[in-house]
Amino acid sequence: MSGKCLVIQEARLGDLIQSVPLIDALTKRGSRTVLLVRPGIASAARSLSLAHDVRAWPAFGDPGEDRPLAGRLSEAREFVGALRREGFDRAVVLNHHGTGIMLARLLGIPVSGFERVFDRGGEGGTPTHLSGWPGYLVASSRGIRGLNRIHLSDMWAGFGGVPDSAPFAPPSKKSSGPVVVVLGGRSPYRRWEPEAILSLVRNLRRVDGGEVILSGSPEDAPLGELIEREAGDGVRNMAGKTDVEGLSLLLSGAGVVVSPDTAPLHLAALLGVPTVGLFFASALFFETGAYRDGALSLVTSMECYPCAGEGADCPHRSCRNAPDPEVLARIIAGVRRGEDGRVLGKAYSGRLPGVDLWEADLSSGGLLQRIRTPRALTRERILARLMRRFEWRYLSKTEELPSLVSELEMESGDSSTPLFEDPGNVPLSLWFRRLGEGADLYVRLREQGIEGPHREKMIDRLATDFPMMWPLLHHLEWVEGGAGLLPPLVSASRALVREASEVSNLAGRSAGKIPTNKEWVYVAV
Amino acid sequence: MWQFDESVFRQNMESFAEGSLREILFRPDRNRERWEILSSKEGSPSLLWDNTSLHSRYDPVKEGERWVEGVISSIPESAPGILLLGLGLGYHLFSLLERSSLPVSVFEPVPDILRASFRLFPWYRFKDRLRFFSEPSDIRKVPGGAAVLSHVPSEKIRPDLYRSVRKLYEGGESPETYSLRVLVVSPVSGGSYPIARSVHRSLLRMGHRASLFDASVFEGSIRAIGGQTRIDLHRAQLRGLFQGFLSEMIMARIVSEKPDLIIGLAQSPLSPELLEKIRELGIPVAYWFVEDFRIATYWERVAPLVTSFAVIQKEAWIPALEARGLTNVLYLPTGADPEIFRPDSVAGEDPARYSAPLAFMGAGYYNRQHFLRSLVDLGLAIWGADWDPGDPLSRHVREEGRRISPEEAAQIYRNSPVNLNLHSSVYHRGVNPDGDFVNPRTFEIAACGGFQIVDRRSLLPDLYQPGEEIAVFDDESSCRTLVKHYRTREKERREMAALALSRTLREHTIDCRMDHWLSVLFEQGFRPKNTSFPGRQTVETLMNEASGDPELSRFLDRFRSLGTVDLDDLERGIRLGEAPVSDTEAAVLLMREFVREAGA
């Protein structure tokens, strides 16, 4: 894996920062990494020294530029020619964009990550499928996102090959520095209400007493000025006043950073600064929470979370009304004092209506999230954990996972939580047993290598008779086209069958509690 | 003994492979799955491309000689040379070189075919007066004034390129100079639906980049809407909503394909609101109103909103349209689709099933129900839908009165001694005395080489000579007389049908209509539109812009024959070409992805 590697990352700064675990893994394996990014974030990538070298796409593809096609083509040719001559050994394409995918193909070097565009149709109109981590990323974003429990950084790290047994771990910093409150958010639906931010700042001043710094982009500057004015002493507006270097400096001196899902949140995590992320609307913390052990996320508990799309169709946007700014201020103050999620969860679990507190747990099986405000499990949440374990085994080809029981505990909060709250029409024990049976049938079908219309009929039948299989079939059939690697599939499926059966037994015992590991062993015997 | 010989290939290469031709010939076959070599009965090889034979499967050598016999006299004595369009394996060229001493330039756009021919014939023996080229833009190197000869089977593989080369050579600007992007919008059902399909096929044959919005897939939906309620108001509301949905779908196609021209057929779901929107986009719409304006009156809302409004009636109507200030009206009778309506029988032809002494093909309109009763004793058989099952005539209805496909209709026309053609009317008991326009069936029967007797129409004499090319009746009595006369006179029938066929192929195919319509549009100033990003523009303009970049200019020169191009065209050109992808080609592919991403 050594040599010169071109990492094509065409997303925004926040996503770029979340690619660091991949770049770190490549570097550890001896690669000289060159990042190719969109022009708007190239200088940020350079100043943060995210790779050995950073390049930006030239402007030939910018539709906003008024220039003739021939000129664009000449520039594009120079660009491709120069990259071809540079002699890269491989390319890793992180985004499902035709541009990066095409560029990597044109360089004529080995490509990992996205090698083609899903479902565009290849030569002769045959549908194109994706496999491996890129396939899972597309499956997750196009249908099973609500069930996703794998962090984007872990997915991208998978693009580079087998993950390291030692996960990427940012340094851990403790500082008595100020609280940095980030005002922004990618879209209006992913920003906190100005009134709530003002209330939070006032409460922070009252409860914590330390300095509060407001951060954000130039377009947040008027709001920052307003809050600075209204909140009075001890509040400093820095929104619009820092470049990325300045922001990095500001964040690294912070005691805690509070932010919705933004680039500063990810940058703070990368710098090792304690963070409190606010997740609502379409921002899914399992996917893009701060990538740092112990990072806290306050997440809306509304059933509709995460929204499909950006949330533009939402009639009320009430997920932004929680948590209560005063409670949030107390939690932030606790983090500044060095309290962890367990302590804070115990202290505030009854005072966080509409919100759950989660704490990140960095493990060799990726970044996990542990709920700190106990919550009853539903079949969907159990299914999500089972799917996470299946996908991790299938795609990482590793068994390094916490036990099933401890993952269920992470999802529910503690072992005394009722196992489920909505039994539905089909008893939970039967439902999970059927999941195991469906997975078993599916893997047998794959092992037998059945093809053609008969296979399609069998898949349709499987989807009809075992509806709980849909997330699995969505990934393995719709996105992968049934063409993923068989050995890891067999191994992961066998584990899923076993674990679905364990969950089924657990539900059948119906004590309504998750047993401790000791009990579990006893039951198994 | 015929054989493909590598040493012949090598010597041909040494003699002819220069410049771009050399590049093309040295690459591996890219369309190998599309063609195969078969041995003819006589032993010489023949070539099958997409299952269509480019040469005789019996004796390609003889066929080549006959081809030369047919064309040699057409070469003017003063011609400085010959331009041969289409090589195939080259039998006709070999015969031509033996019969003529003129220099010959051969255009063959398919590298696989060129290579196959280079392995078969020792063209190097004629190297002093023979040259080959594969890029349309190389036509500029062919000296002017050459006699243009065509190998028709070869032209069918890439009709667009052949037409372009011909036009480039003959000079001047016409619709054929361009390969237009045309979106044809069909109706959901009805008589104009097959015409829409024919228009689409015709444009493809002409080398345009046509696509079809096939609304027939919604036929069931329209029926379902009608079946939901008996309350007319609700039905109208539901249909209105559905029309809105269809409009959105059409708009999605327009945005995606960015056509140079939209052709709508009568009853197609191009509502006035949608036409307004299309007008705002600046895309011209040509609308073919293949209906009786007296019965279907929605033309009043459509005609003012389209660029060209083609009609099948004249006298009473065109002045009325022009009086309303509409200057976009064109008389354009319907025509026959030569791909379906042709004189030769097709595989699986079933004359026993699809023929009758007196055949009538058509729907059971009011006037036909009455008129045909007087002909049942003459061996009448009826094909078509909407015939009353309770009527005594129903005994003569074949195929259980189901709808007959155009292909089946062609069999009926070809195999029946006498085809009766009675234009429909919902007001008259027999022949409509005021009937003016000529129905498509008239042209279709003629295109099949079928014999027909047709009711008198005021516009018919402009199209066929009554009594010579077509038999015409005025009423039941004259119809019976004609049937009785012709049913026993095969020779007369054959002669008249042959004249009608010849006239049809010359003047009344759907291709003739499209050719005429596009020419009129061109005369009126229509040209493919330039757009900004991603840049649909003439190759000339692009080359001017790229004048400081010789590599890019060379690349663009390959597309000169298309007239105008956008990135789709350039991308397609690369896919047709062969690996490895050059830096310039890479730039095009990359640029295309940026455009896709921008949703342009």
mmCIF file of C-alpha atoms in Angstrom, chain A residues 222-400:
data_model
loop_
_atom_site.group_PDB
_atom_site.id
_atom_site.type_symbol
_atom_site.label_atom_id
_atom_site.label_comp_id
_atom_site.label_asym_id
_atom_site.label_seq_id
_atom_site.Cartn_x
_atom_site.Cartn_y
_atom_site.Cartn_z
ATOM 1 C CA PRO A 222 -24.626 39.544 12.263
ATOM 2 C CA LEU A 223 -26.179 36.898 14.514
ATOM 3 C CA GLY A 224 -22.945 36.661 16.492
ATOM 4 C CA GLU A 225 -22.857 40.421 16.949
ATOM 5 C CA LEU A 226 -26.467 40.462 18.085
ATOM 6 C CA ILE A 227 -25.912 37.707 20.654
ATOM 7 C CA GLU A 228 -22.698 39.344 21.846
ATOM 8 C CA ARG A 229 -24.616 42.568 22.366
ATOM 9 C CA GLU A 230 -27.617 40.945 24.020
ATOM 10 C CA ALA A 231 -25.733 38.517 26.234
ATOM 11 C CA GLY A 232 -23.375 41.093 27.658
ATOM 12 C CA ASP A 233 -20.013 40.550 29.318
ATOM 13 C CA GLY A 234 -17.941 37.445 28.842
ATOM 14 C CA VAL A 235 -19.272 36.795 25.372
ATOM 15 C CA ARG A 236 -17.060 37.370 22.365
ATOM 16 C CA ASN A 237 -18.181 37.103 18.777
ATOM 17 C CA MET A 238 -15.622 35.610 16.429
ATOM 18 C CA ALA A 239 -18.042 34.562 13.692
ATOM 19 C CA GLY A 240 -16.677 35.593 10.319
ATOM 20 C CA LYS A 241 -13.414 36.799 11.859
ATOM 21 C CA THR A 242 -11.255 33.711 11.512
ATOM 22 C CA ASP A 243 -9.823 31.807 8.619
ATOM 23 C CA VAL A 244 -9.358 28.057 9.003
ATOM 24 C CA GLU A 245 -5.993 28.509 10.657
ATOM 25 C CA GLY A 246 -7.470 31.017 13.121
ATOM 26 C CA LEU A 247 -10.429 28.746 13.738
ATOM 27 C CA SER A 248 -8.097 25.846 14.430
ATOM 28 C CA LEU A 249 -6.232 27.978 16.948
ATOM 29 C CA LEU A 250 -9.463 29.139 18.551
ATOM 30 C CA LEU A 251 -10.835 25.614 18.872
ATOM 31 C CA SER A 252 -7.661 24.067 20.168
ATOM 32 C CA GLY A 253 -7.723 26.465 23.114
ATOM 33 C CA ALA A 254 -11.356 25.763 23.949
ATOM 34 C CA GLY A 255 -12.568 23.929 27.041
ATOM 35 C CA VAL A 256 -15.505 22.553 25.112
ATOM 36 C CA VAL A 257 -17.014 23.127 21.670
ATOM 37 C CA VAL A 258 -20.791 23.089 21.216
ATOM 38 C CA SER A 259 -22.059 22.784 17.695
ATOM 39 C CA PRO A 260 -24.574 21.299 15.323
ATOM 40 C CA ASP A 261 -23.139 18.992 12.646
ATOM 41 C CA THR A 262 -20.528 21.416 11.238
ATOM 42 C CA ALA A 263 -16.921 21.467 10.112
ATOM 43 C CA PRO A 264 -15.819 23.155 13.391
ATOM 44 C CA LEU A 265 -17.341 20.260 15.355
ATOM 45 C CA HIS A 266 -15.258 17.773 13.360
ATOM 46 C CA LEU A 267 -12.183 19.959 13.540
ATOM 47 C CA ALA A 268 -12.520 20.255 17.314
ATOM 48 C CA ALA A 269 -12.782 16.467 17.588
ATOM 49 C CA LEU A 270 -9.721 16.079 15.394
ATOM 50 C CA LEU A 271 -7.838 18.454 17.696
ATOM 51 C CA GLY A 272 -8.889 16.385 20.701
ATOM 52 C CA VAL A 273 -11.096 19.054 22.236
ATOM 53 C CA PRO A 274 -14.198 17.865 24.148
ATOM 54 C CA THR A 275 -17.335 18.404 22.080
ATOM 55 C CA VAL A 276 -21.069 18.501 22.566
ATOM 56 C CA GLY A 277 -22.805 17.935 19.222
ATOM 57 C CA LEU A 278 -26.394 18.911 18.605
ATOM 58 C CA PHE A 279 -28.074 16.544 16.202
ATOM 59 C CA PHE A 280 -31.526 16.967 14.740
ATOM 60 C CA ALA A 281 -33.251 17.173 11.338
ATOM 61 C CA SER A 282 -31.238 15.214 8.763
ATOM 62 C CA ALA A 283 -27.888 15.226 10.612
ATOM 63 C CA LEU A 284 -27.352 11.633 11.730
ATOM 64 C CA PHE A 285 -24.899 11.383 14.616
ATOM 65 C CA PHE A 286 -24.185 7.680 14.048
ATOM 66 C CA GLU A 287 -22.864 8.717 10.651
ATOM 67 C CA THR A 288 -21.248 12.088 11.259
ATOM 68 C CA GLY A 289 -20.956 12.531 15.018
ATOM 69 C CA ALA A 290 -17.664 13.913 16.324
ATOM 70 C CA TYR A 291 -15.032 11.201 15.767
ATOM 71 C CA ARG A 292 -13.455 11.121 19.171
ATOM 72 C CA ASP A 293 -13.677 8.864 22.184
ATOM 73 C CA GLY A 294 -16.032 10.421 24.722
ATOM 74 C CA ALA A 295 -17.572 12.955 22.348
ATOM 75 C CA LEU A 296 -21.114 13.747 23.456
ATOM 76 C CA SER A 297 -24.107 14.122 21.175
ATOM 77 C CA LEU A 298 -27.501 15.448 22.145
ATOM 78 C CA VAL A 299 -29.887 13.915 19.677
ATOM 79 C CA THR A 300 -33.550 14.482 19.070
ATOM 80 C CA SER A 301 -35.635 11.466 20.044
ATOM 81 C CA MET A 302 -38.424 12.237 17.587
ATOM 82 C CA GLU A 303 -39.637 9.214 15.680
ATOM 83 C CA CYS A 304 -39.191 10.955 12.346
ATOM 84 C CA TYR A 305 -35.449 11.476 12.925
ATOM 85 C CA PRO A 306 -33.402 11.522 10.726
ATOM 86 C CA CYS A 307 -35.476 13.370 8.154
ATOM 87 C CA ALA A 308 -35.449 12.240 4.577
ATOM 88 C CA GLY A 309 -33.812 15.044 2.604
ATOM 89 C CA GLU A 310 -32.919 18.253 4.372
ATOM 90 C CA GLY A 311 -36.199 18.560 6.215
ATOM 91 C CA ALA A 312 -37.656 21.215 3.943
ATOM 92 C CA ASP A 313 -41.038 19.467 3.976
ATOM 93 C CA CYS A 314 -41.295 19.436 7.752
ATOM 94 C CA PRO A 315 -44.337 21.407 8.918
ATOM 95 C CA HIS A 316 -42.997 22.312 12.387
ATOM 96 C CA ARG A 317 -39.234 21.676 12.711
ATOM 97 C CA SER A 318 -39.827 21.118 16.380
ATOM 98 C CA CYS A 319 -36.775 18.866 16.701
ATOM 99 C CA ARG A 320 -34.803 22.106 17.037
ATOM 100 C CA ASN A 321 -36.695 23.083 20.205
ATOM 101 C CA ALA A 322 -34.784 20.657 22.402
ATOM 102 C CA PRO A 323 -32.776 20.375 24.575
ATOM 103 C CA ASP A 324 -33.732 23.010 27.043
ATOM 104 C CA PRO A 325 -30.950 25.661 26.896
ATOM 105 C CA GLU A 326 -30.526 25.679 30.642
ATOM 106 C CA VAL A 327 -30.013 21.913 30.870
ATOM 107 C CA LEU A 328 -27.683 22.084 27.903
ATOM 108 C CA ALA A 329 -25.669 24.788 29.647
ATOM 109 C CA ARG A 330 -25.376 22.566 32.731
ATOM 110 C CA ILE A 331 -24.212 19.633 30.646
ATOM 111 C CA ILE A 332 -21.606 21.817 28.940
ATOM 112 C CA ALA A 333 -20.444 23.093 32.308
ATOM 113 C CA GLY A 334 -20.149 19.466 33.443
ATOM 114 C CA VAL A 335 -17.989 18.615 30.438
ATOM 115 C CA ARG A 336 -15.748 21.548 31.287
ATOM 116 C CA ARG A 337 -15.405 20.133 34.749
ATOM 117 C CA GLY A 338 -14.291 16.834 33.246
ATOM 118 C CA GLU A 339 -17.509 14.846 33.790
ATOM 119 C CA ASP A 340 -18.150 12.129 31.271
ATOM 120 C CA GLY A 341 -21.339 10.993 29.579
ATOM 121 C CA ARG A 342 -22.164 8.408 32.235
ATOM 122 C CA VAL A 343 -22.160 10.977 35.013
ATOM 123 C CA LEU A 344 -23.996 13.582 32.974
ATOM 124 C CA GLY A 345 -26.567 11.069 31.751
ATOM 125 C CA LYS A 346 -27.383 10.019 35.284
ATOM 126 C CA ALA A 347 -27.658 13.617 36.401
ATOM 127 C CA TYR A 348 -29.883 14.847 33.607
ATOM 128 C CA SER A 349 -31.739 11.876 32.156
ATOM 129 C CA GLY A 350 -35.054 13.021 33.605
ATOM 130 C CA ARG A 351 -34.529 16.569 32.445
ATOM 131 C CA LEU A 352 -34.010 16.058 28.755
ATOM 132 C CA PRO A 353 -37.462 15.607 27.210
ATOM 133 C CA GLY A 354 -37.281 15.051 23.472
ATOM 134 C CA VAL A 355 -33.528 14.463 23.526
ATOM 135 C CA ASP A 356 -31.150 11.579 24.136
ATOM 136 C CA LEU A 357 -27.593 11.926 25.307
ATOM 137 C CA TRP A 358 -25.081 9.697 23.514
ATOM 138 C CA GLU A 359 -21.392 9.228 24.131
ATOM 139 C CA ALA A 360 -18.918 8.045 21.515
ATOM 140 C CA ASP A 361 -16.916 4.938 22.232
ATOM 141 C CA LEU A 362 -13.927 4.410 19.993
ATOM 142 C CA SER A 363 -13.299 0.699 19.542
ATOM 143 C CA SER A 364 -11.447 -1.596 17.198
ATOM 144 C CA GLY A 365 -14.861 -2.219 15.616
ATOM 145 C CA GLY A 366 -15.254 1.423 14.668
ATOM 146 C CA LEU A 367 -16.775 4.400 16.441
ATOM 147 C CA LEU A 368 -19.716 3.201 18.517
ATOM 148 C CA GLN A 369 -22.343 5.305 20.212
ATOM 149 C CA ARG A 370 -23.591 4.541 23.710
ATOM 150 C CA ILE A 371 -26.821 6.081 24.960
ATOM 151 C CA ARG A 372 -26.474 7.712 28.367
ATOM 152 C CA THR A 373 -30.121 8.489 28.937
ATOM 153 C CA PRO A 374 -31.684 5.003 29.025
ATOM 154 C CA ARG A 375 -34.346 4.334 26.444
ATOM 155 C CA ALA A 376 -36.445 1.292 25.656
ATOM 156 C CA LEU A 377 -35.353 -0.665 22.639
ATOM 157 C CA THR A 378 -37.566 -1.131 19.646
ATOM 158 C CA ARG A 379 -37.261 -3.921 17.114
ATOM 159 C CA GLU A 380 -35.925 -1.396 14.664
ATOM 160 C CA ARG A 381 -33.128 -0.338 16.967
ATOM 161 C CA ILE A 382 -32.172 -3.918 17.721
ATOM 162 C CA LEU A 383 -32.251 -4.641 13.999
ATOM 163 C CA ALA A 384 -29.978 -1.641 13.418
ATOM 164 C CA ARG A 385 -27.376 -3.051 15.805
ATOM 165 C CA LEU A 386 -27.601 -6.513 14.270
ATOM 166 C CA MET A 387 -27.182 -4.966 10.825
ATOM 167 C CA ARG A 388 -24.187 -2.951 12.011
ATOM 168 C CA ARG A 389 -22.522 -6.088 13.245
ATOM 169 C CA PHE A 390 -23.371 -7.955 10.066
ATOM 170 C CA GLU A 391 -22.083 -5.168 7.821
ATOM 171 C CA TRP A 392 -18.915 -4.697 9.829
ATOM 172 C CA ARG A 393 -18.085 -8.399 9.625
ATOM 173 C CA TYR A 394 -19.011 -8.561 5.957
ATOM 174 C CA LEU A 395 -17.137 -5.457 4.826
ATOM 175 C CA SER A 396 -14.191 -5.328 7.208
ATOM 176 C CA LYS A 397 -13.798 -9.095 7.170
ATOM 177 C CA THR A 398 -13.098 -9.010 10.873
ATOM 178 C CA GLU A 399 -14.687 -10.430 13.984
ATOM 179 C CA GLU A 400 -13.334 -7.736 16.274
#
